Short mmCIF file of C-alpha atoms and ligand atoms in Angstrom, two decimals:
data_model
loop_
_atom_site.label_atom_id
_atom_site.label_comp_id
_atom_site.label_asym_id
_atom_site.label_seq_id
_atom_site.Cartn_x
_atom_site.Cartn_y
_atom_site.Cartn_z
CA UNK A 1 17.73 -11.64 28.48
CA UNK A 2 14.04 -10.68 28.56
CA UNK A 3 11.43 -13.44 28.48
CA UNK A 4 9.55 -11.52 25.77
CA UNK A 5 10.13 -9.94 22.37
CA UNK A 6 9.55 -6.20 21.98
CA UNK A 7 7.83 -4.78 18.91
CA UNK A 8 7.74 -1.05 18.28
CA UNK A 9 4.87 0.06 16.04
CA UNK A 10 1.42 -1.54 15.85
CA UNK A 11 0.91 -1.04 12.12
CA UNK A 12 0.66 -3.71 9.45
CA UNK A 13 4.10 -5.27 9.96
CA UNK A 14 4.08 -4.95 13.77
CA UNK A 15 0.69 -6.59 14.31
CA UNK A 16 1.46 -9.46 11.91
CA UNK A 17 4.76 -10.03 13.76
CA UNK A 18 3.03 -9.89 17.17
CA UNK A 19 0.50 -12.51 16.11
CA UNK A 20 3.13 -14.84 14.65
CA UNK A 21 5.36 -14.61 17.74
CA UNK A 22 2.51 -15.16 20.19
CA UNK A 23 1.41 -18.14 18.12
CA UNK A 24 4.71 -19.78 19.07
CA UNK A 25 3.91 -19.26 22.76
CA UNK A 26 6.31 -16.35 23.29
CA UNK A 27 5.30 -13.16 25.07
CA UNK A 28 5.26 -9.85 23.18
CA UNK A 29 5.44 -6.25 24.37
CA UNK A 30 3.98 -4.08 21.61
CA UNK A 31 4.68 -0.34 21.80
CA UNK A 32 2.27 1.84 19.84
CA UNK A 33 2.30 5.61 20.25
CA UNK A 34 -1.37 6.05 19.25
CA UNK A 35 -3.70 7.33 20.64
CA UNK A 36 -1.28 9.57 22.60
CA UNK A 37 0.44 10.74 19.44
CA UNK A 38 -0.56 10.46 15.79
CA UNK A 39 1.59 10.72 12.68
CA UNK A 40 0.37 13.27 10.07
CA UNK A 41 -1.41 10.46 8.15
CA UNK A 42 -2.82 8.31 10.98
CA UNK A 43 -6.12 9.28 12.59
CA UNK A 44 -7.73 6.08 13.92
CA UNK A 45 -6.96 4.82 17.42
CA UNK A 46 -6.92 1.20 16.26
CA UNK A 47 -3.87 -0.84 15.31
CA UNK A 48 -3.16 -1.79 11.68
CA UNK A 49 -4.53 1.44 10.27
CA UNK A 50 -4.71 1.64 6.47
CA UNK A 51 -3.71 5.22 5.74
CA UNK A 52 -4.42 5.66 2.04
CA UNK A 53 -5.84 3.47 -0.71
CA UNK A 54 -7.92 0.60 0.65
CA UNK A 55 -6.59 -1.75 -2.01
CA UNK A 56 -4.26 -4.66 -1.28
CA UNK A 57 -3.94 -4.93 -5.07
CA UNK A 58 -4.66 -7.89 -7.33
CA UNK A 59 -5.67 -11.33 -6.11
CA UNK A 60 -4.53 -13.03 -9.32
CA UNK A 61 -1.57 -15.40 -9.06
CA UNK A 62 -0.26 -13.96 -12.31
CA UNK A 63 0.29 -10.69 -10.43
CA UNK A 64 3.27 -10.67 -8.05
CA UNK A 65 1.30 -8.99 -5.25
CA UNK A 66 -1.49 -11.54 -5.75
CA UNK A 67 1.06 -14.33 -5.47
CA UNK A 68 2.57 -12.74 -2.35
CA UNK A 69 -0.88 -12.68 -0.74
CA UNK A 70 -1.37 -16.36 -1.55
CA UNK A 71 2.05 -17.21 -0.07
CA UNK A 72 1.07 -15.32 3.07
CA UNK A 73 -2.31 -17.08 3.24
CA UNK A 74 -0.50 -20.41 3.18
CA UNK A 75 1.80 -19.23 5.97
CA UNK A 76 -1.24 -18.33 8.10
CA UNK A 77 -0.97 -14.55 7.92
CA UNK A 78 -3.45 -12.98 10.32
CA UNK A 79 -3.70 -9.75 8.36
CA UNK A 80 -4.35 -11.32 4.97
CA UNK A 81 -6.99 -13.53 6.60
CA UNK A 82 -8.70 -10.47 8.06
CA UNK A 83 -8.32 -8.59 4.76
CA UNK A 84 -10.15 -11.47 3.04
CA UNK A 85 -12.86 -11.37 5.71
CA UNK A 86 -13.38 -7.60 5.46
CA UNK A 87 -13.05 -7.30 1.69
CA UNK A 88 -15.23 -5.00 -0.41
CA UNK A 89 -16.01 -5.54 -4.11
CA UNK A 90 -13.03 -4.49 -6.27
CA UNK A 91 -13.00 -6.77 -9.32
CA UNK A 92 -9.90 -8.94 -9.27
CA UNK A 93 -8.29 -6.87 -6.53
CA UNK A 94 -8.51 -7.36 -2.78
CA UNK A 95 -9.78 -4.11 -1.29
CA UNK A 96 -10.86 -3.83 2.34
CA UNK A 97 -13.20 -1.87 4.53
CA UNK A 98 -10.44 -0.03 6.39
CA UNK A 99 -12.47 0.57 9.58
CA UNK A 100 -13.56 -3.05 9.94
CA UNK A 101 -10.10 -4.31 9.02
CA UNK A 102 -8.32 -2.26 11.71
CA UNK A 103 -11.03 -2.99 14.27
CA UNK A 104 -10.78 -6.74 13.76
CA UNK A 105 -6.96 -6.83 13.86
CA UNK A 106 -7.04 -4.74 17.06
CA UNK A 107 -9.55 -7.09 18.72
CA UNK A 108 -7.40 -10.06 17.84
CA UNK A 109 -4.22 -8.54 19.26
CA UNK A 110 -5.90 -7.05 22.35
CA UNK A 111 -7.51 -10.35 23.25
CA UNK A 112 -4.30 -12.36 22.96
CA UNK A 113 -3.08 -12.89 26.50
CA UNK A 114 0.56 -13.24 25.40
CA UNK A 115 0.58 -9.74 23.90
CA UNK A 116 0.83 -6.63 26.07
CA UNK A 117 0.09 -3.34 24.29
CA UNK A 118 1.92 -0.30 25.68
CA UNK A 119 0.66 3.03 24.32
CA UNK A 120 3.92 4.95 24.48
CA UNK A 121 6.24 6.54 21.95
CA UNK A 122 9.67 4.93 21.79
CA UNK A 123 12.53 7.38 21.29
CA UNK A 124 11.29 9.90 23.87
CA UNK A 125 11.53 8.54 27.44
CA UNK A 126 12.03 4.97 26.32
CA UNK A 127 15.09 4.33 24.20
CA UNK A 128 15.43 1.64 21.55
CA UNK A 129 19.06 1.26 22.60
CA UNK A 130 17.96 0.33 26.14
CA UNK A 131 15.28 -2.05 24.89
CA UNK A 132 17.77 -3.86 22.67
CA UNK A 133 20.29 -4.21 25.53
CA UNK A 134 17.84 -6.40 27.40
CA UNK A 135 16.42 -8.50 24.60
CA UNK A 136 15.14 -8.81 21.05
CA UNK A 137 13.50 -5.74 19.49
CA UNK A 138 11.62 -5.32 16.21
CA UNK A 139 11.33 -1.79 14.83
CA UNK A 140 8.16 -1.57 12.73
CA UNK A 141 7.31 2.10 12.97
CA UNK A 142 6.60 2.59 9.30
CA UNK A 143 7.05 5.41 6.80
CA UNK A 144 6.09 8.03 9.39
CA UNK A 145 8.33 6.90 12.24
CA UNK A 146 8.23 9.66 14.86
CA UNK A 147 11.16 12.09 14.91
CA UNK A 148 12.81 11.07 18.21
CA UNK A 149 12.93 7.43 17.17
CA UNK A 150 14.09 8.33 13.66
CA UNK A 151 17.00 10.13 15.31
CA UNK A 152 17.85 7.08 17.40
CA UNK A 153 17.66 4.88 14.30
CA UNK A 154 20.08 7.20 12.56
CA UNK A 155 22.44 6.79 15.48
CA UNK A 156 22.26 3.00 15.66
CA UNK A 157 22.55 2.56 11.91
CA UNK A 158 25.11 5.30 11.37
CA UNK A 159 23.18 6.43 8.27
CA UNK A 160 22.20 9.94 7.36
CA UNK A 161 19.71 9.12 4.60
CA UNK A 162 16.38 8.14 6.12
CA UNK A 163 13.65 9.93 4.19
CA UNK A 164 11.99 10.63 0.92
CA UNK A 165 8.44 11.76 0.11
CA UNK A 166 5.28 10.36 -1.44
CA UNK A 167 1.56 11.15 -1.50
CA UNK A 168 -2.01 9.91 -0.78
CA UNK A 169 -5.30 10.24 -2.76
CA UNK A 170 -8.56 11.97 -1.69
CA UNK A 171 -11.85 10.20 -0.83
CA UNK A 172 -15.37 11.37 -1.78
CA UNK A 173 -18.89 10.27 -0.80
CA UNK A 174 -20.86 8.25 -3.33
CA UNK A 175 -24.05 10.23 -2.80
CA UNK A 176 -22.30 13.40 -3.95
CA UNK A 177 -21.36 11.89 -7.35
CA UNK A 178 -23.56 12.76 -10.34
CA UNK A 179 -24.76 9.46 -11.81
CA UNK A 180 -26.17 11.17 -14.86
CA UNK A 181 -22.53 11.19 -15.91
CA UNK A 182 -20.82 8.53 -13.78
CA UNK A 183 -21.27 4.84 -14.52
CA UNK A 184 -20.26 1.59 -12.88
CA UNK A 185 -17.97 -0.74 -14.85
CA UNK A 186 -14.75 -2.70 -14.80
CA UNK A 187 -12.15 -2.05 -17.47
CA UNK A 188 -12.62 -4.23 -20.62
CA UNK A 189 -15.85 -5.79 -19.26
CA UNK A 190 -17.77 -2.61 -19.96
CA UNK A 191 -16.91 -2.11 -23.64
CA UNK A 192 -19.57 -2.77 -26.23
CA UNK A 193 -18.77 -6.06 -27.99
CA UNK A 194 -18.71 -6.09 -31.79
CA UNK A 195 -21.50 -8.70 -32.04
CA UNK A 196 -23.74 -6.93 -29.49
CA UNK A 197 -26.60 -4.61 -30.36
CA UNK A 198 -26.77 -1.39 -28.37
CA UNK A 199 -29.84 -2.70 -26.53
CA UNK A 200 -28.06 -5.97 -25.61
CA UNK A 201 -25.02 -4.03 -24.44
CA UNK A 202 -27.10 -1.69 -22.25
CA UNK A 203 -28.94 -4.65 -20.75
CA UNK A 204 -25.64 -6.35 -19.96
CA UNK A 205 -24.38 -3.16 -18.32
CA UNK A 206 -27.50 -2.95 -16.15
CA UNK A 207 -26.93 -6.47 -14.84
CA UNK A 208 -23.17 -6.35 -14.45
CA UNK A 209 -21.50 -6.69 -11.07
CA UNK A 210 -18.94 -3.90 -11.38
CA UNK A 211 -16.82 -2.39 -8.64
CA UNK A 212 -15.51 0.86 -10.10
CA UNK A 213 -17.30 4.13 -10.70
CA UNK A 214 -16.09 5.76 -13.90
CA UNK A 215 -16.15 9.38 -14.96
CA UNK A 216 -15.69 9.88 -18.72
CA UNK A 217 -14.24 13.11 -20.07
CA UNK A 218 -14.41 14.74 -23.48
CA UNK A 219 -11.31 16.41 -24.99
CA UNK A 220 -12.52 19.88 -23.93
CA UNK A 221 -13.31 18.74 -20.39
CA UNK A 222 -9.93 17.06 -20.08
CA UNK A 223 -8.03 20.08 -21.35
CA UNK A 224 -9.80 22.42 -18.96
CA UNK A 225 -9.09 20.09 -16.03
CA UNK A 226 -5.51 19.56 -17.14
CA UNK A 227 -4.73 23.28 -17.37
CA UNK A 228 -6.16 24.00 -13.94
CA UNK A 229 -4.31 21.02 -12.45
CA UNK A 230 -0.87 22.01 -13.65
CA UNK A 231 -1.37 25.58 -12.49
CA UNK A 232 -2.98 24.79 -9.12
CA UNK A 233 -1.36 25.81 -5.87
CA UNK A 234 0.54 23.15 -3.99
CA UNK A 235 1.36 22.99 -0.32
CA UNK A 236 4.74 24.53 0.34
CA UNK A 237 6.58 22.17 2.56
CA UNK A 238 9.95 23.79 3.12
CA UNK A 239 12.40 21.88 1.00
CA UNK A 240 9.87 19.14 0.08
CA UNK A 241 9.93 19.77 -3.63
CA UNK A 242 13.64 19.17 -3.78
CA UNK A 243 13.30 15.73 -2.20
CA UNK A 244 13.09 12.49 -4.10
CA UNK A 245 9.59 11.34 -5.03
CA UNK A 246 8.78 7.67 -5.45
CA UNK A 247 7.77 6.93 -9.05
CA UNK A 248 5.10 4.42 -7.92
CA UNK A 249 3.21 6.98 -5.84
CA UNK A 250 3.76 10.19 -7.76
CA UNK A 251 1.47 13.19 -7.11
CA UNK A 252 -1.00 13.58 -9.98
CA UNK A 253 0.04 17.21 -10.59
CA UNK A 254 3.68 16.22 -10.98
CA UNK A 255 2.79 13.44 -13.40
CA UNK A 256 0.62 15.91 -15.35
CA UNK A 257 3.49 18.35 -15.68
CA UNK A 258 5.42 15.74 -17.64
CA UNK A 259 3.18 16.30 -20.67
CA UNK A 260 -0.42 16.90 -21.68
CA UNK A 261 -1.08 13.25 -22.53
CA UNK A 262 0.82 11.61 -19.67
CA UNK A 263 -2.31 11.21 -17.54
CA UNK A 264 -4.25 9.76 -20.48
CA UNK A 265 -1.68 7.00 -20.68
CA UNK A 266 -1.62 6.65 -16.89
CA UNK A 267 -4.40 6.86 -14.28
CA UNK A 268 -6.84 8.59 -16.68
CA UNK A 269 -6.49 6.12 -19.53
CA UNK A 270 -9.84 5.51 -21.24
CA UNK A 271 -8.89 2.10 -22.68
CA UNK A 272 -11.44 -0.69 -22.07
CA UNK A 273 -14.43 1.62 -21.68
CA UNK A 274 -17.30 2.88 -23.79
CA UNK A 275 -19.36 5.74 -22.43
CA UNK A 276 -22.95 4.34 -22.04
CA UNK A 277 -24.35 7.70 -23.18
CA UNK A 278 -22.45 7.84 -26.47
CA UNK A 279 -21.33 4.20 -26.99
CA UNK A 280 -17.89 5.66 -27.74
CA UNK A 281 -14.58 5.51 -25.96
CA UNK A 282 -14.14 8.72 -23.94
CA UNK A 283 -11.09 10.95 -24.38
CA UNK A 284 -10.02 10.35 -20.77
CA UNK A 285 -11.56 8.58 -17.80
CA UNK A 286 -11.24 8.91 -14.03
CA UNK A 287 -11.92 5.85 -11.86
CA UNK A 288 -13.20 5.73 -8.31
CA UNK A 289 -12.73 2.66 -6.12
CA UNK A 290 -15.02 1.60 -3.28
CA UNK A 291 -13.45 2.39 0.07
CA UNK A 292 -15.83 0.97 2.71
CA UNK A 293 -17.89 -2.20 3.00
CA UNK A 294 -21.19 -0.33 2.60
CA UNK A 295 -20.00 1.36 -0.61
CA UNK A 296 -20.70 4.87 0.66
CA UNK A 297 -17.23 6.33 0.07
CA UNK A 298 -14.87 6.09 -2.89
CA UNK A 299 -11.23 7.02 -3.45
CA UNK A 300 -10.06 8.66 -6.67
CA UNK A 301 -7.67 6.15 -8.18
CA UNK A 302 -4.19 7.53 -8.85
CA UNK A 303 -5.02 11.00 -7.49
CA UNK A 304 -2.40 11.12 -4.77
CA UNK A 305 -1.61 14.79 -4.53
CA UNK A 306 0.11 17.66 -2.84
CA UNK A 307 -2.41 20.35 -3.91
CA UNK A 308 -3.73 22.65 -1.19
CA UNK A 309 -7.05 21.35 0.15
CA UNK A 310 -9.04 24.26 -1.35
CA UNK A 311 -7.37 23.65 -4.70
CA UNK A 312 -8.22 19.93 -4.57
CA UNK A 313 -11.87 20.82 -4.13
CA UNK A 314 -11.77 23.40 -6.93
CA UNK A 315 -9.76 21.41 -9.49
CA UNK A 316 -11.14 17.89 -8.86
CA UNK A 317 -14.68 19.26 -9.03
CA UNK A 318 -13.94 20.11 -12.67
CA UNK A 319 -14.07 16.37 -13.38
CA UNK A 320 -17.52 15.70 -14.90
CA UNK A 321 -19.65 13.93 -12.27
CA UNK A 322 -17.69 15.40 -9.34
CA UNK A 323 -19.07 18.95 -9.63
CA UNK A 324 -20.66 18.64 -6.18
CA UNK A 325 -18.31 16.06 -4.72
CA UNK A 326 -18.07 15.98 -0.96
CA UNK A 327 -14.49 15.29 0.11
CA UNK A 328 -14.28 13.35 3.34
CA UNK A 329 -10.49 13.13 3.13
CA UNK A 330 -8.12 15.23 1.08
CA UNK A 331 -4.93 13.90 -0.48
CA UNK A 332 -1.72 14.54 1.46
CA UNK A 333 1.98 14.49 0.83
CA UNK A 334 3.89 12.47 3.38
CA UNK A 335 7.34 11.57 4.48
CA UNK A 336 8.56 8.06 3.83
CA UNK A 337 11.20 6.89 6.25
CA UNK A 338 13.40 3.97 5.30
CA UNK A 339 16.86 2.76 6.12
CA UNK A 340 19.48 1.63 3.65
CA UNK A 341 18.71 -2.04 4.21
CA UNK A 342 20.98 -3.06 1.35
CA UNK A 343 23.99 -2.60 3.60
CA UNK A 344 22.43 -2.71 7.07
CA UNK A 345 20.27 -5.84 7.09
CA UNK A 346 20.62 -9.51 6.23
CA UNK A 347 17.83 -11.38 4.45
CA UNK A 348 16.00 -12.01 7.72
CA UNK A 349 15.76 -8.19 8.18
CA UNK A 350 18.21 -8.50 11.10
CA UNK A 351 20.58 -5.57 11.74
CA UNK A 352 24.11 -6.82 11.02
CA UNK A 353 25.67 -4.47 13.59
CA UNK A 354 23.32 -5.46 16.42
CA UNK A 355 21.73 -8.90 16.16
CA UNK A 356 19.16 -8.04 18.84
CA UNK A 357 17.50 -5.60 16.45
CA UNK A 358 15.22 -6.44 13.52
CA UNK A 359 13.43 -4.01 11.22
CA UNK A 360 10.04 -4.80 9.67
CA UNK A 361 7.62 -3.06 7.32
CA UNK A 362 7.99 -0.03 5.13
CA UNK A 363 11.00 1.22 7.09
CA UNK A 364 13.08 -1.60 5.54
CA UNK A 365 12.42 -0.28 2.03
CA UNK A 366 9.70 -2.75 1.08
CA UNK A 367 6.87 -0.67 -0.36
CA UNK A 368 3.18 -1.35 0.21
CA UNK A 369 0.68 -2.90 2.59
CA UNK A 370 1.14 -6.54 1.60
CA UNK A 371 4.91 -6.20 1.30
CA UNK A 372 5.02 -4.75 4.83
CA UNK A 373 2.96 -7.65 6.15
CA UNK A 374 5.30 -10.08 4.42
CA UNK A 375 8.37 -8.61 6.12
CA UNK A 376 6.53 -8.74 9.46
CA UNK A 377 6.05 -12.45 8.88
CA UNK A 378 9.74 -13.12 8.05
CA UNK A 379 10.95 -11.04 10.99
CA UNK A 380 8.62 -12.76 13.45
CA UNK A 381 9.83 -16.22 12.46
CA UNK A 382 13.44 -15.08 12.81
CA UNK A 383 12.96 -13.24 16.09
CA UNK A 384 11.48 -16.50 17.41
CA UNK A 385 14.46 -18.46 16.01
CA UNK A 386 16.85 -16.08 17.75
CA UNK A 387 14.87 -16.27 20.99
CA UNK A 388 14.90 -20.07 20.86
CA UNK A 389 18.46 -20.20 19.57
CA UNK A 390 17.48 -22.18 16.49
CA UNK A 391 18.37 -21.76 12.81
CA UNK A 392 17.34 -18.68 10.83
CA UNK A 393 14.25 -19.01 8.67
CA UNK A 394 14.74 -17.87 5.08
CA UNK A 395 12.50 -18.30 2.07
CA UNK A 396 13.53 -19.34 -1.41
CA UNK A 397 14.21 -16.40 -3.71
CA UNK A 398 11.76 -18.08 -6.09
CA UNK A 399 8.99 -16.98 -3.73
CA UNK A 400 7.95 -13.33 -3.60
CA UNK A 401 8.34 -13.23 0.19
CA UNK A 402 11.92 -14.52 -0.17
CA UNK A 403 12.76 -12.39 -3.21
CA UNK A 404 11.70 -9.19 -1.44
CA UNK A 405 13.80 -10.02 1.63
CA UNK A 406 16.72 -10.80 -0.64
CA UNK A 407 16.24 -7.64 -2.72
CA UNK A 408 16.26 -5.19 0.18
CA UNK A 409 19.30 -6.86 1.77
CA UNK A 410 21.42 -6.98 -1.40
CA UNK A 411 23.94 -4.22 -2.14
CA UNK A 412 22.44 -1.66 -4.52
CA UNK A 413 23.63 1.91 -4.94
CA UNK A 414 20.33 3.00 -6.53
CA UNK A 415 18.15 1.56 -3.75
CA UNK A 416 14.54 2.76 -3.75
CA UNK A 417 11.54 1.21 -1.96
CA UNK A 418 10.39 -1.94 -3.75
CA UNK A 419 6.94 -3.37 -4.48
CA UNK A 420 6.29 -7.05 -5.11
CA UNK A 421 7.02 -7.72 -8.79
CA UNK A 422 8.14 -10.64 -10.95
CA UNK A 423 11.30 -8.79 -11.97
CA UNK A 424 12.94 -9.60 -8.62
CA UNK A 425 12.36 -13.35 -9.01
CA UNK A 426 14.81 -15.54 -10.96
CA UNK A 427 13.88 -16.42 -14.55
CA UNK A 428 12.37 -19.84 -15.30
CA UNK A 429 14.63 -22.49 -16.81
CA UNK A 430 12.48 -22.55 -19.93
CA UNK A 431 11.74 -19.52 -22.12
CA UNK A 432 8.01 -18.72 -22.23
CA UNK A 433 6.97 -15.79 -24.40
CA UNK A 434 3.40 -15.50 -23.19
CA UNK A 435 3.62 -13.26 -20.11
CA UNK A 436 0.55 -14.66 -18.35
CA UNK A 437 1.70 -18.23 -18.79
CA UNK A 438 5.22 -17.32 -17.66
CA UNK A 439 3.92 -15.67 -14.50
CA UNK A 440 1.59 -18.60 -13.85
CA UNK A 441 4.60 -20.96 -14.02
CA UNK A 442 6.55 -18.67 -11.68
CA UNK A 443 3.58 -18.72 -9.31
CA UNK A 444 3.41 -22.55 -9.43
CA UNK A 445 7.14 -22.72 -8.75
CA UNK A 446 6.80 -20.38 -5.78
CA UNK A 447 3.83 -22.09 -4.17
CA UNK A 448 5.61 -25.45 -4.32
CA UNK A 449 8.32 -23.91 -2.15
CA UNK A 450 6.01 -22.50 0.52
CA UNK A 451 5.82 -25.03 3.28
CA UNK A 452 2.69 -24.96 5.38
C1 LIG B 501 0.06 8.78 3.46
C2 LIG B 501 0.49 7.41 3.06
C3 LIG B 501 -0.10 6.80 1.95
C4 LIG B 501 0.23 5.49 1.61
N1 LIG B 501 -0.42 4.89 0.59
C5 LIG B 501 -0.25 3.57 0.38
C6 LIG B 501 -1.07 2.88 -0.56
O1 LIG B 501 -1.94 3.46 -1.16
N2 LIG B 501 -0.85 1.56 -0.77
C7 LIG B 501 0.11 0.89 -0.09
O2 LIG B 501 0.24 -0.33 -0.32
N3 LIG B 501 0.92 1.52 0.79
C8 LIG B 501 0.75 2.84 1.05
N4 LIG B 501 1.53 3.51 1.94
C9 LIG B 501 2.57 2.82 2.57
C10 LIG B 501 1.99 2.23 3.83
O3 LIG B 501 2.14 3.09 4.91
C11 LIG B 501 2.67 1.01 4.15
O4 LIG B 501 2.56 0.16 3.05
C12 LIG B 501 2.21 0.29 5.39
O5 LIG B 501 1.24 0.94 6.18
C13 LIG B 501 3.45 0.15 6.18
O6 LIG B 501 3.22 -0.70 7.24
P1 LIG B 501 4.15 -0.53 8.49
O7 LIG B 501 3.70 -1.55 9.45
O8 LIG B 501 5.56 -0.53 8.07
O9 LIG B 501 3.85 0.94 9.05
P2 LIG B 501 2.49 1.56 9.59
O10 LIG B 501 1.33 0.75 9.14
O11 LIG B 501 2.53 3.01 9.30
O12 LIG B 501 2.63 1.36 11.18
C14 LIG B 501 3.58 2.02 11.96
C15 LIG B 501 3.01 2.22 13.35
O13 LIG B 501 4.07 2.67 14.22
C16 LIG B 501 3.59 3.69 15.05
N5 LIG B 501 4.76 4.49 15.47
C17 LIG B 501 5.51 5.35 14.73
N6 LIG B 501 6.54 5.83 15.45
C18 LIG B 501 6.45 5.28 16.68
C19 LIG B 501 7.22 5.38 17.88
N7 LIG B 501 8.29 6.15 17.96
N8 LIG B 501 6.84 4.67 18.98
C20 LIG B 501 5.72 3.86 18.93
N9 LIG B 501 4.95 3.75 17.83
C21 LIG B 501 5.30 4.43 16.71
C22 LIG B 501 2.58 4.42 14.19
O14 LIG B 501 1.64 5.12 14.99
C23 LIG B 501 1.93 3.28 13.39
O15 LIG B 501 0.79 2.77 14.02
C24 LIG B 501 1.24 4.81 2.32
C25 LIG B 501 1.85 5.43 3.39
C26 LIG B 501 1.49 6.71 3.77
C27 LIG B 501 2.13 7.33 4.96
#
């Protein structure tokens, strides 16, 4: 038996696991294929790269992802700590400066003398089967696990279904946005109050501390944009279109094709805004969220897409305020690799057929940055328990971290990747109608169960 634990993949789950294991005084060998090889969505040589939106979602305890973050804070998550330290303004959400975030995680891991980073791809010359013969291995290679390893995973799990597809949103520079049209404002805080005069309202807007840039659209502008969007050319990716698409990360053009008003009830909903130029609610509204600490680049919220790059430029520039937008990153469609954890794993993310192997991160079917970090935490504690021959560490299903682990390891024929949400936690003993109050009680119940 090796005197170290092997982790494959230095993304969000892998780096959290490495930190937690080293914290217990155990050595870690961390395989990361970058910078020798990059997935289609990774481009930064650092570990813990954030590939799409820079948002870790809400910080409120009445939001399941907010509660999950708080649980992780209490469990001393390195990545949530660094996310807090590198946060950028985003209202009630936790959004990070992706460069600073990855840089700081990398420094932390590189400077830990118990962690050895090996920049090699597993699945080519190095086999996961060989690694797991000699000791404990954690596979945390994410949604874009390289092909040779994906093949090996298929062999060790005996499963043929490993993939489906989802998409990422484009990013534009702030200086290229037309602020004669665009305005800063957070939903609901920006509306003109009934008892406010127009002058009072405008003064309040000038002094507000808002995180989002908003682009209001009239009916005519929306219709023009909509018609171009549904007819725009998409990237032809062999049999991509036939594959399953995850509802939570649906390309904007596919959502649009569901009906002319679908976007106006989704990412382009104008609710909670009055256009400062007209003092009226716009017909539709596009939001941009700050993407770096300095506030120089912004992502277009909900605009994950599979349009050809030229088409993205042409169609998204029809949005008022983006006529001259400079795109520093275009949206992409990407593969999402995950195993059928519901039959393969137990609730410590341990492979039932080979107890030396754990899976962590998006590959287990948890969906999202924070969810991936949370599985990295659970796996690390259990890899340590296995290494030390002590009892497994499980979390109450009344916590989000425990509920997610339970969800992905429970039989389910309709299994699809799962975000943190209150629907996977057990109901309270008492019936509470008010949703906010109910979630607050669920959050209180959870945090009581998290032992520090
Ligand atoms: C394009 C795209 C957009 C996304 N958008 C969002 C979003 O907006 N919000 C959100 O919450 N989640 C999003 N996700 C999901 C997101 O990837 C995950 O939530 C999170 O990054 C998963 O963490 P992870 O640790 O499992 O994998 P990753 O963070 O991807 O880390 C995996 C690491 O393994 C390495 N690796 C892969 N194969 C091998 C190999 N064979 N040998 C060695 N190293 C290997 C990779 O280089 C990478 O560094 C998106 C994913 C993609 C691909």
